[in-house]
């Protein structure tokens, strides 16, 4: 009986070790990216790290002088981890961080995240109704999506723009798209629509369908 129990224990231990080894192997496959950004507005750069922690989640960590601040958000570890993008969507000299929430076959869904010093936490930039603001990039052959920033030279202000367009006619030499470009003013973590442009049957090489995420580079 003792030998049977011992054999059983060894068997259980073997299963446990196998499970642990498998979990470690999966964890070793998770990706991580670190960039530098001034997320608290103190004039110095902080390490910003995005790390996959499960097949469906990732953590965003700001390494601040007073200690790290972290938030766990959605993710999809089956796709390559996208590097977080420091942006300044309102020219206040403090970075927001664009993070890929979902990577599809043709389109990447982004959220913008910011640090609130008063509450000591990381929050998503939200719509006025409290829902998380989403911007898209990609679209493939049948759509055009992207984001950029629009600067007001006279005032030094900056707004975030999001473009979404869909193919409506591919019979000619140049495909035609219907689309919408929405301009948002972001303040205190809330993105409020300030202008909307509607496009109908415009050619695919029209500059109105262009976006450049680099235009959201930080103003420091």
mmCIF file of C-alpha atoms in Angstrom:
data_model
loop_
_atom_site.group_PDB
_atom_site.id
_atom_site.type_symbol
_atom_site.label_atom_id
_atom_site.label_comp_id
_atom_site.label_asym_id
_atom_site.label_seq_id
_atom_site.Cartn_x
_atom_site.Cartn_y
_atom_site.Cartn_z
ATOM 1 C CA UNK A 1 0.000 0.000 0.000
ATOM 2 C CA UNK A 2 2.790 2.335 0.864
ATOM 3 C CA UNK A 3 4.420 1.660 -2.458
ATOM 4 C CA UNK A 4 1.155 2.311 -4.288
ATOM 5 C CA UNK A 5 0.778 5.654 -2.544
ATOM 6 C CA UNK A 6 4.370 6.549 -3.345
ATOM 7 C CA UNK A 7 3.887 5.666 -6.971
ATOM 8 C CA UNK A 8 0.710 7.722 -7.039
ATOM 9 C CA UNK A 9 2.489 10.653 -5.463
ATOM 10 C CA UNK A 10 5.254 10.457 -8.033
ATOM 11 C CA UNK A 11 2.635 10.352 -10.763
ATOM 12 C CA UNK A 12 0.863 13.427 -9.407
ATOM 13 C CA UNK A 13 4.183 15.207 -8.994
ATOM 14 C CA UNK A 14 5.090 14.327 -12.562
ATOM 15 C CA UNK A 15 1.801 15.761 -13.822
ATOM 16 C CA UNK A 16 2.323 18.900 -11.727
ATOM 17 C CA UNK A 17 5.841 19.361 -13.053
ATOM 18 C CA UNK A 18 4.638 18.832 -16.597
ATOM 19 C CA UNK A 19 1.865 21.406 -16.142
ATOM 20 C CA UNK A 20 4.294 23.876 -14.586
ATOM 21 C CA UNK A 21 6.788 23.361 -17.405
ATOM 22 C CA UNK A 22 4.066 23.877 -19.996
ATOM 23 C CA UNK A 23 2.851 27.043 -18.278
ATOM 24 C CA UNK A 24 6.426 28.344 -18.113
ATOM 25 C CA UNK A 25 6.935 27.596 -21.797
ATOM 26 C CA UNK A 26 3.757 29.519 -22.688
ATOM 27 C CA UNK A 27 4.765 32.432 -20.452
ATOM 28 C CA UNK A 28 8.198 32.509 -22.107
ATOM 29 C CA UNK A 29 6.456 33.076 -25.437
ATOM 30 C CA UNK A 30 4.696 36.229 -24.235
ATOM 31 C CA UNK A 31 6.133 39.452 -25.612
ATOM 32 C CA UNK A 32 7.020 42.765 -24.008
ATOM 33 C CA UNK A 33 7.901 46.201 -25.380
ATOM 34 C CA UNK A 34 9.336 49.197 -23.510
ATOM 35 C CA UNK A 35 9.382 52.794 -24.769
ATOM 36 C CA UNK A 36 10.100 56.093 -23.061
ATOM 37 C CA UNK A 37 7.553 58.846 -22.529
ATOM 38 C CA UNK A 38 6.778 61.689 -20.151
ATOM 39 C CA UNK A 39 3.465 60.398 -18.838
ATOM 40 C CA UNK A 40 3.325 62.502 -15.663
ATOM 41 C CA UNK A 41 4.362 65.846 -17.166
ATOM 42 C CA UNK A 42 7.413 66.361 -14.956
ATOM 43 C CA UNK A 43 9.725 66.990 -17.895
ATOM 44 C CA UNK A 44 11.600 63.676 -17.639
ATOM 45 C CA UNK A 45 11.097 60.461 -19.585
ATOM 46 C CA UNK A 46 9.652 57.380 -17.906
ATOM 47 C CA UNK A 47 9.818 53.745 -18.991
ATOM 48 C CA UNK A 48 6.489 52.601 -20.403
ATOM 49 C CA UNK A 49 6.181 48.828 -20.740
ATOM 50 C CA UNK A 50 3.482 46.782 -22.432
ATOM 51 C CA UNK A 51 3.596 43.078 -21.514
ATOM 52 C CA UNK A 52 1.428 40.117 -22.483
ATOM 53 C CA UNK A 53 0.343 38.273 -19.335
ATOM 54 C CA UNK A 54 -2.246 35.841 -20.683
ATOM 55 C CA UNK A 55 -3.716 34.832 -24.048
ATOM 56 C CA UNK A 56 -6.317 37.594 -23.690
ATOM 57 C CA UNK A 57 -4.725 40.301 -21.539
ATOM 58 C CA UNK A 58 -1.720 42.579 -21.263
ATOM 59 C CA UNK A 59 -0.386 45.025 -18.696
ATOM 60 C CA UNK A 60 0.617 48.626 -19.285
ATOM 61 C CA UNK A 61 3.169 49.818 -16.720
ATOM 62 C CA UNK A 62 4.452 53.341 -16.123
ATOM 63 C CA UNK A 63 7.744 53.355 -14.171
ATOM 64 C CA UNK A 64 7.322 56.642 -12.303
ATOM 65 C CA UNK A 65 9.668 58.227 -9.768
ATOM 66 C CA UNK A 66 7.285 57.374 -6.927
ATOM 67 C CA UNK A 67 6.939 53.756 -8.005
ATOM 68 C CA UNK A 68 5.385 51.800 -10.882
ATOM 69 C CA UNK A 69 1.735 52.213 -11.842
ATOM 70 C CA UNK A 70 0.042 49.447 -13.803
ATOM 71 C CA UNK A 71 -3.232 48.618 -15.479
ATOM 72 C CA UNK A 72 -4.366 45.327 -17.035
ATOM 73 C CA UNK A 73 -6.184 45.640 -20.342
ATOM 74 C CA UNK A 74 -7.448 43.507 -23.199
ATOM 75 C CA UNK A 75 -5.026 41.911 -25.604
ATOM 76 C CA UNK A 76 -4.627 38.997 -27.986
ATOM 77 C CA UNK A 77 -1.395 37.048 -27.568
ATOM 78 C CA UNK A 78 -2.052 35.097 -30.763
ATOM 79 C CA UNK A 79 -0.886 38.153 -32.735
ATOM 80 C CA UNK A 80 2.508 39.877 -32.497
ATOM 81 C CA UNK A 81 2.501 42.434 -29.696
ATOM 82 C CA UNK A 82 2.305 45.974 -31.052
ATOM 83 C CA UNK A 83 4.750 48.483 -29.610
ATOM 84 C CA UNK A 84 3.018 51.167 -27.504
ATOM 85 C CA UNK A 85 3.060 54.607 -29.111
ATOM 86 C CA UNK A 86 3.722 57.784 -27.092
ATOM 87 C CA UNK A 87 1.500 60.596 -28.380
ATOM 88 C CA UNK A 88 0.435 64.045 -27.290
ATOM 89 C CA UNK A 89 -3.091 64.465 -28.606
ATOM 90 C CA UNK A 90 -3.746 67.876 -27.051
ATOM 91 C CA UNK A 91 -0.322 69.610 -26.986
ATOM 92 C CA UNK A 92 -0.182 69.790 -23.188
ATOM 93 C CA UNK A 93 3.361 68.381 -23.059
ATOM 94 C CA UNK A 94 2.287 65.123 -21.403
ATOM 95 C CA UNK A 95 2.209 61.832 -23.257
ATOM 96 C CA UNK A 96 -0.774 59.633 -23.746
ATOM 97 C CA UNK A 97 0.035 56.080 -24.847
ATOM 98 C CA UNK A 98 -1.651 54.452 -27.831
ATOM 99 C CA UNK A 99 -2.049 50.729 -27.167
ATOM 100 C CA UNK A 100 -3.353 48.104 -29.592
ATOM 101 C CA UNK A 101 -6.382 46.523 -27.945
ATOM 102 C CA UNK A 102 -7.091 44.160 -30.820
ATOM 103 C CA UNK A 103 -5.126 43.132 -33.926
ATOM 104 C CA UNK A 104 -7.350 41.885 -36.716
ATOM 105 C CA UNK A 105 -6.541 40.521 -40.145
ATOM 106 C CA UNK A 106 -6.571 43.999 -41.720
ATOM 107 C CA UNK A 107 -7.285 46.478 -38.931
ATOM 108 C CA UNK A 108 -5.736 47.317 -35.568
ATOM 109 C CA UNK A 109 -7.936 48.798 -32.820
ATOM 110 C CA UNK A 110 -6.204 51.330 -30.563
ATOM 111 C CA UNK A 111 -7.033 52.932 -27.230
ATOM 112 C CA UNK A 112 -5.236 55.945 -25.756
ATOM 113 C CA UNK A 113 -4.200 55.687 -22.078
ATOM 114 C CA UNK A 114 -3.087 58.453 -19.732
ATOM 115 C CA UNK A 115 -1.840 58.858 -16.174
ATOM 116 C CA UNK A 116 -3.908 60.927 -13.761
ATOM 117 C CA UNK A 117 -1.566 62.235 -11.016
ATOM 118 C CA UNK A 118 -4.478 63.277 -8.785
ATOM 119 C CA UNK A 119 -5.810 59.716 -8.624
ATOM 120 C CA UNK A 120 -2.471 57.973 -9.146
ATOM 121 C CA UNK A 121 -3.886 55.620 -11.783
ATOM 122 C CA UNK A 122 -3.871 54.949 -15.512
ATOM 123 C CA UNK A 123 -7.132 55.564 -17.377
ATOM 124 C CA UNK A 124 -8.330 55.255 -20.981
ATOM 125 C CA UNK A 125 -9.260 58.356 -22.947
ATOM 126 C CA UNK A 126 -13.052 58.142 -23.041
ATOM 127 C CA UNK A 127 -16.012 59.463 -24.971
ATOM 128 C CA UNK A 128 -18.384 61.826 -23.130
ATOM 129 C CA UNK A 129 -20.671 58.872 -22.330
ATOM 130 C CA UNK A 130 -17.822 57.111 -20.530
ATOM 131 C CA UNK A 131 -17.137 54.490 -23.191
ATOM 132 C CA UNK A 132 -13.554 53.992 -24.225
ATOM 133 C CA UNK A 133 -12.446 55.954 -27.300
ATOM 134 C CA UNK A 134 -11.319 53.626 -30.069
ATOM 135 C CA UNK A 135 -9.387 54.554 -33.197
ATOM 136 C CA UNK A 136 -8.498 52.214 -36.012
ATOM 137 C CA UNK A 137 -5.617 51.706 -38.412
ATOM 138 C CA UNK A 138 -5.548 49.639 -41.590
ATOM 139 C CA UNK A 139 -8.605 48.440 -43.447
ATOM 140 C CA UNK A 140 -7.118 46.392 -46.266
ATOM 141 C CA UNK A 141 -8.329 46.877 -49.831
ATOM 142 C CA UNK A 142 -11.975 47.513 -48.932
ATOM 143 C CA UNK A 143 -11.544 50.199 -46.281
ATOM 144 C CA UNK A 144 -9.289 52.974 -45.009
ATOM 145 C CA UNK A 145 -8.806 53.665 -41.325
ATOM 146 C CA UNK A 146 -6.249 55.699 -39.436
ATOM 147 C CA UNK A 147 -5.608 58.520 -37.006
ATOM 148 C CA UNK A 148 -3.561 61.689 -36.928
ATOM 149 C CA UNK A 149 -3.370 64.974 -35.077
ATOM 150 C CA UNK A 150 -4.383 68.418 -36.322
ATOM 151 C CA UNK A 151 -2.388 71.417 -35.089
ATOM 152 C CA UNK A 152 -3.697 74.971 -34.816
ATOM 153 C CA UNK A 153 -0.633 77.142 -35.560
ATOM 154 C CA UNK A 154 -2.214 80.344 -34.228
ATOM 155 C CA UNK A 155 -2.970 78.940 -30.781
ATOM 156 C CA UNK A 156 -0.615 75.973 -30.399
ATOM 157 C CA UNK A 157 -3.593 73.711 -29.704
ATOM 158 C CA UNK A 158 -3.910 70.223 -31.097
ATOM 159 C CA UNK A 159 -6.821 67.869 -31.757
ATOM 160 C CA UNK A 160 -7.005 64.163 -32.535
ATOM 161 C CA UNK A 161 -8.568 63.042 -35.806
ATOM 162 C CA UNK A 162 -9.905 59.593 -36.705
ATOM 163 C CA UNK A 163 -10.647 58.506 -40.276
ATOM 164 C CA UNK A 164 -12.902 55.628 -41.288
ATOM 165 C CA UNK A 165 -13.770 55.051 -44.953
ATOM 166 C CA UNK A 166 -15.133 52.176 -46.988
ATOM 167 C CA UNK A 167 -14.799 51.203 -50.624
ATOM 168 C CA UNK A 168 -17.958 51.943 -52.634
ATOM 169 C CA UNK A 169 -16.798 51.615 -56.233
ATOM 170 C CA UNK A 170 -13.831 49.703 -57.635
ATOM 171 C CA UNK A 171 -14.902 49.700 -61.299
ATOM 172 C CA UNK A 172 -12.730 52.638 -62.399
ATOM 173 C CA UNK A 173 -8.991 53.185 -62.579
ATOM 174 C CA UNK A 174 -9.067 54.697 -59.101
ATOM 175 C CA UNK A 175 -11.339 53.181 -56.414
ATOM 176 C CA UNK A 176 -13.886 55.434 -54.735
ATOM 177 C CA UNK A 177 -14.574 55.665 -51.001
ATOM 178 C CA UNK A 178 -17.211 57.034 -48.682
ATOM 179 C CA UNK A 179 -15.835 58.080 -45.345
ATOM 180 C CA UNK A 180 -15.904 60.148 -42.188
ATOM 181 C CA UNK A 181 -13.145 62.074 -40.447
ATOM 182 C CA UNK A 182 -13.941 63.075 -36.869
ATOM 183 C CA UNK A 183 -11.914 65.679 -34.996
ATOM 184 C CA UNK A 184 -11.767 65.335 -31.195
ATOM 185 C CA UNK A 185 -10.566 67.726 -28.543
ATOM 186 C CA UNK A 186 -9.154 65.756 -25.610
ATOM 187 C CA UNK A 187 -9.241 67.372 -22.184
ATOM 188 C CA UNK A 188 -9.151 65.750 -18.734
ATOM 189 C CA UNK A 189 -9.243 62.335 -20.363
ATOM 190 C CA UNK A 190 -12.437 63.002 -22.339
ATOM 191 C CA UNK A 191 -12.533 63.165 -26.148
ATOM 192 C CA UNK A 192 -15.260 65.509 -27.370
ATOM 193 C CA UNK A 193 -16.167 65.714 -31.032
ATOM 194 C CA UNK A 194 -15.578 69.234 -32.344
ATOM 195 C CA UNK A 195 -15.875 68.719 -36.096
ATOM 196 C CA UNK A 196 -17.002 66.053 -38.532
ATOM 197 C CA UNK A 197 -16.189 65.745 -42.234
ATOM 198 C CA UNK A 198 -18.279 63.474 -44.465
ATOM 199 C CA UNK A 199 -16.847 62.267 -47.782
ATOM 200 C CA UNK A 200 -18.740 60.661 -50.638
ATOM 201 C CA UNK A 201 -17.258 58.854 -53.616
ATOM 202 C CA UNK A 202 -13.821 60.419 -53.332
ATOM 203 C CA UNK A 203 -10.869 58.757 -55.107
ATOM 204 C CA UNK A 204 -8.546 56.535 -53.146
ATOM 205 C CA UNK A 205 -5.590 58.824 -53.846
ATOM 206 C CA UNK A 206 -7.339 61.877 -52.408
ATOM 207 C CA UNK A 207 -5.333 63.506 -49.564
ATOM 208 C CA UNK A 208 -8.507 63.580 -47.481
ATOM 209 C CA UNK A 209 -8.032 59.836 -47.019
ATOM 210 C CA UNK A 210 -4.476 60.264 -45.739
ATOM 211 C CA UNK A 211 -3.503 59.879 -42.099
ATOM 212 C CA UNK A 212 -0.146 60.082 -40.354
ATOM 213 C CA UNK A 213 0.106 58.870 -36.723
ATOM 214 C CA UNK A 214 3.522 60.536 -36.495
ATOM 215 C CA UNK A 215 1.712 63.877 -36.472
ATOM 216 C CA UNK A 216 0.688 63.024 -32.892
ATOM 217 C CA UNK A 217 4.297 63.016 -31.726
ATOM 218 C CA UNK A 218 4.720 64.610 -28.312
ATOM 219 C CA UNK A 219 5.171 68.350 -27.826
ATOM 220 C CA UNK A 220 7.618 68.766 -24.943
#
